[in-house]
């Protein structure tokens, strides 16, 4: 499985790269517009290791941000899934905040939280939590009457129980969404770094962008891809284990 | 023994009962008329049946009585029967714990001993550690009914709750219920006329809305494990049920 | 001009380095003043940004002319791009560092020691600042370099002492805002300390220059005429109105101030014709980049300069 | 409902603004860090109308981008939901592309597609499709055996049927996710404009950032919020109608 | 008439049949042993029952025969019975079209006339324009069975497919099926012993895995609408079934 993930990623990456090179050579573009294979290769040799460190750094933040996002989305979905005023208010707030581009909100975040790890995590979480939230709200607001009926009529329903039932019935979907959102966590972290940090692969990308250095960007994308695939795989693996255990018991 | 409306005296009003007064109900979306100005009184404790052809409105009636359907016309008047529970055979138990754990979680401490007895009589002992999804259909039926029996209720409506259970087990279960809850009202929905005639006190026969009265009562044999009904009495009751419906 | 003889005007794309604002005063003027049309050209002036690279667009045939700074041109040349510089709009690079004279004094490069200085890593300001430090023999460990980004918060909050801004475009806005809050504002100008790095210049591709010299001529003469008119103080009101029309987010008063500052960068003294290519400054820029390892081998920038 | 949406938004916005002002005055921050209320007010008076036009412009692109995203996500989910190699490959590709920050990919997009509407739409779609994709894949890959059994055993299953069943069974979730992703479409468009356009509210935000003008950003956020709320409301309203019709028939 | 294994001659091998040879099955997760080295032959066309207490393994057996459960030990040998369909009472029809539309969509043109007859006999005419979710439980049962009957099959296994239908309707349905498909094999799973004794040809009684043989056959009355069974014969068959299980 892991092995398949990785070689599929290689295929995708190579396809993309070949496409770019094909574009370059059919139009006879200079190395400045699209770098030559040798250029990319030498950049790779030089930067693969330092960039790997940066990607790992980024991954670390992404993992924490991902966890925060999951909790955040769960809490918002639980409150926002309620049919009352507060619920719709929270949902409204959560949706609205999402509509604001992070670049516009970033200055406010920096004013309020400084520009340390907190802000980076916050930005990551803000970007990552929304796809989760959407699915969570979808799941949490759809009743499972055949299971919930008993609790409703016997007065044993707590605020938590319907949520538990609905989440449990949709474990497969939840796992898909949670592990899938790993990629959003990664991209969120990179954007946070792009905006604010002086470390991590997002920061490297920004420099490469200013220097119009597509080779470096390509190397960075390669590493991001591998790293994300690994993280994704790890989560899906865990998800599968959880599901198996739930079925067995 | 067929009566259009079960007669009751003024004094009866102070005993536990459920009065349906001028009930009319129509499914909004399909415009299916199910009840038209129906009156009925379910009287006193006992194991009663709701009987009638498929699609006639038994489930609808049960849900009206239980208060789960609200958009009907007419009045449901309850006396001494505030806690009405409705259970149906499609219900599922959450799959996150075993039957045993689930039963303990939903029943008060006072019902522990009693719970164990039910589990035994219901034949669920061998699957007490299984999850709901690992049960056969009849086991699922029984598991669902079990947890309702350890709740507080005055009236329990069982909508085909034992439809997928074999007859021997079913008899054990019904007799146990009758013995354990002599002071409660049960409304047992079933398509098995033999069973209904044999075990039930009153058989509430529901008929098509164009027939008046729409609900009739036939008295059943109300077998409670002591004297076996003789074949003829049973057949007579069954005939009455058939004629009524 | 052909435009008046009923011939179709060919569409010419002109990609700016940054958004339409006072730094593009002459470009706007040439466009809205009708000088391009007079020369038989239909020019579409397009705003830019770091994600949209005019040099790449030239090569892809999506643009015919563009504005880029020297570091961009040199870097592109080093990677085999075929571009030519046909005019240099800014004679002095407007990139400066804003600071609070109440709190620190920065009159010589030596004063930079122990200061926290904002630079855009990878940007030209990194280049310039490092050149200053090198020239003044200040070790990089003697200053704190701080990575800047879109927003000014670290400077506003006093965590960074000097922050890079475009003096003519951002200066009047940010300076004014700080002054309004009762603070004084100072600018550290690298050019005053002998670092001549070239900013906005007009470029085209080798191919266009070779095959369509008359197009280049027509374009450039119209453009430079636009710049001359825009820089003429007598035309100020008209220029300001035109800029405001393209850049509605900047109030007229601010544009007026920006414009007068811009004049000093475009034509520091009347002897210098607008658009002059300052070969020495280009060479210095190349040397700076070589020294800092931003290019590997010399590109001999003078060969790419079309000095008229 | 619409009325509630709008006043809830007002409350949220005012809360945010008050918080910011409270922060400003307790810490005694000067007007250039956080603008004063009068400053925001005068900016609002001046820019509310022109910015409104820009937001509407943005909304137009967002709506188109949203439609494209929905189609894209549906197609990818349908193919990626298959259990075969191609399916897992497509899913892998879709996930990986998502992991790349748009800022890093944007230069490549511009090289390939120029900087017209195509690129803007593409960026919008790339940002918006992923939250949709995650939910779609979750839904599409979870069988509904009680309905699908008949088609399976009688050999009447087409490739399309299980998808139809699963989507139909999860209509509520789908509508939640589709209408909710409206906000992502909006933010995607704004980011595309931020990077590439000469119009739209994203472009205004970029200028405001360049000028370090928080007042303008606050006005822009206000308009974005209102506009997104309206779009969201419109979609949820349509969704409700669709669901009602489906139930009635 | 109880036989341990239905005896069959060599010639029988060329008639349609399903042979189960040494079937053993155990639910992996719960480790419940359901079948242990079970042999059985289902012979020729006819309306047969699978009978046994709840949880004994009827559903499991049915799914093994239908090929829906594969991880068993032993062999299922089919002769002239390649198309085996299994239907159970929890199945649902998609809710996007009315019953009528759904029926037309899933049945070949050649079955149109026949379909209409079934709908009529099944009593679904009045709800033909309703969606599945708007049906009563028994109506849902019947709608589900209807669509299976208009498929091509050699064997149809009905797992409690009529469990929630009233007896009158059920009789109409069963007699119709027997009359319309004399050359097919039906395996009818039900908990109603009267019904099974009355309508089925062979009653396959499934017993706990510790009893050998685990599957026994009782011959039923096989009523097909002509001569009514007399009470005594029926009671005798029912007794046999009870004794066997
Ligand atoms: N959700 C619904 N919408 C519209 N019509 C409905 C709905 N549920 C039931 N009906 C109709 O109302 C009538 C009564 O249904 P009900 O479920 O009460 O019957 P029932 O007596 O319980 O039947 P069964 O024995 O089959 O369970 C039926 O004709 C059915 O088609
Ligand atoms: N998914 C499962 N996982 C584990 N054990 C199971 C599972 N399904 C059924 N069983 C067990 O296997 C045994 C046989 O189940 P099966 O469903 O075949 O019974 P059945 O004869 O059809 O019963 P019923 O009449 O109640 O439907 C039961 O004891 C049940 O607990
Ligand atoms: Mg019912
Ligand atoms: Mg079964």
CSV table of N, CA, C and O and ligand atoms in Angstrom, one decimal, chain B residues 55 57-60 86 159-160 189 191, chain E residues 136-138 164, ligand 3:
chain,number,residue,atom,x,y,z
B,55,UNK,N,-51.0,-2.3,5.7
B,55,UNK,CA,-51.2,-1.0,5.1
B,55,UNK,C,-52.5,-0.3,5.6
B,55,UNK,O,-52.9,0.7,5.1
B,57,UNK,N,-53.2,0.8,8.7
B,57,UNK,CA,-52.9,2.0,9.5
B,57,UNK,C,-52.6,1.6,11.0
B,57,UNK,O,-52.7,2.5,11.9
B,58,UNK,N,-52.1,0.4,11.2
B,58,UNK,CA,-51.7,0.0,12.6
B,58,UNK,C,-50.6,0.9,13.1
B,58,UNK,O,-50.6,1.4,14.2
B,59,UNK,N,-49.5,0.9,12.3
B,59,UNK,CA,-48.4,1.7,12.7
B,59,UNK,C,-48.8,3.2,12.9
B,59,UNK,O,-48.4,3.8,13.9
B,60,UNK,N,-49.6,3.7,12.0
B,60,UNK,CA,-50.1,5.1,12.1
B,60,UNK,C,-50.8,5.3,13.5
B,60,UNK,O,-50.5,6.2,14.2
B,86,UNK,N,-43.2,3.5,22.3
B,86,UNK,CA,-43.5,2.8,21.0
B,86,UNK,C,-42.2,2.2,20.5
B,86,UNK,O,-41.2,2.9,20.4
B,159,UNK,N,-44.5,-2.7,17.8
B,159,UNK,CA,-44.9,-2.8,16.4
B,159,UNK,C,-44.1,-3.9,15.7
B,159,UNK,O,-43.0,-3.6,15.2
B,160,UNK,N,-44.7,-5.0,15.5
B,160,UNK,CA,-44.1,-6.2,14.9
B,160,UNK,C,-42.7,-6.5,15.5
B,160,UNK,O,-41.8,-6.9,14.9
B,189,UNK,N,-48.6,-5.4,18.0
B,189,UNK,CA,-49.0,-5.5,16.6
B,189,UNK,C,-48.3,-6.7,15.9
B,189,UNK,O,-47.1,-6.9,16.0
B,191,UNK,N,-49.1,-9.9,12.6
B,191,UNK,CA,-49.9,-10.4,11.5
B,191,UNK,C,-50.4,-11.8,11.8
B,191,UNK,O,-51.0,-12.4,10.9
E,136,UNK,N,-46.2,1.3,4.1
E,136,UNK,CA,-46.2,0.6,5.4
E,136,UNK,C,-45.2,-0.5,5.3
E,136,UNK,O,-44.8,-0.9,4.2
E,137,UNK,N,-44.8,-1.1,6.4
E,137,UNK,CA,-43.8,-2.1,6.4
E,137,UNK,C,-44.2,-3.3,5.5
E,137,UNK,O,-43.4,-3.8,4.7
E,138,UNK,N,-45.4,-3.7,5.6
E,138,UNK,CA,-45.8,-4.9,4.8
E,138,UNK,C,-45.8,-4.5,3.3
E,138,UNK,O,-45.5,-5.4,2.4
E,164,UNK,N,-43.9,-9.3,7.3
E,164,UNK,CA,-44.7,-8.2,7.8
E,164,UNK,C,-46.0,-8.0,7.0
E,164,UNK,O,-46.5,-6.9,6.9
F,3,LIG,MG1,-46.8,-1.2,10.3
